[in-house]
Structure formats: structure tokens, C-alpha cells
């Protein structure tokens, strides 16, 4: 079984990937329902804070945007 930290990291990574896909113009409904939502719900059920997951994902996506500016 994955640790609480691993579940939170997986949820953050899924949210960042969702943002990247949306930025690329992809349709993301199936990805959200099949990957992101289950990852976030599993992390929350393990005791992670939903707001913290989203805040961490926003920061990680912001770092990705800065690192990939102009591409």
C-alpha cells in the first residue's frame, strides 16, 4: 500500500498533468474522471488535505510554466 505522501504526490502529479493537457488544448474530461479524480479522492481518503493538494499542484504547474516559457 502506498504511503500518505506517495498518494499526495500522485494526486499533485495528476493535477499538473491535467493542467499541461488543458494548456495543450486536449480534451481532458476522460483523463480527469479516470485519473485525476480517483488520485485526489484516494489521497483525501488517506488523510491528505484537498486544499493542500491543489495548492501544491498550482505551485508545481507554475514552476513548469516558468521552466518551459517560450516553448
Short mmCIF file of C-alpha atoms in Angstrom, two decimals, residues 1-4 6-7 42 45-46:
data_model
loop_
_atom_site.label_atom_id
_atom_site.label_comp_id
_atom_site.label_asym_id
_atom_site.label_seq_id
_atom_site.Cartn_x
_atom_site.Cartn_y
_atom_site.Cartn_z
CA UNK A 1 0.00 0.00 0.00
CA UNK A 2 1.25 3.45 -0.86
CA UNK A 3 2.10 5.88 1.90
CA UNK A 4 0.13 9.05 2.50
CA UNK A 6 3.08 8.91 -2.12
CA UNK A 7 -0.67 9.27 -2.59
CA UNK A 42 -7.66 8.36 -2.68
CA UNK A 45 -9.33 9.35 2.00
CA UNK A 46 -5.81 8.61 3.29
#
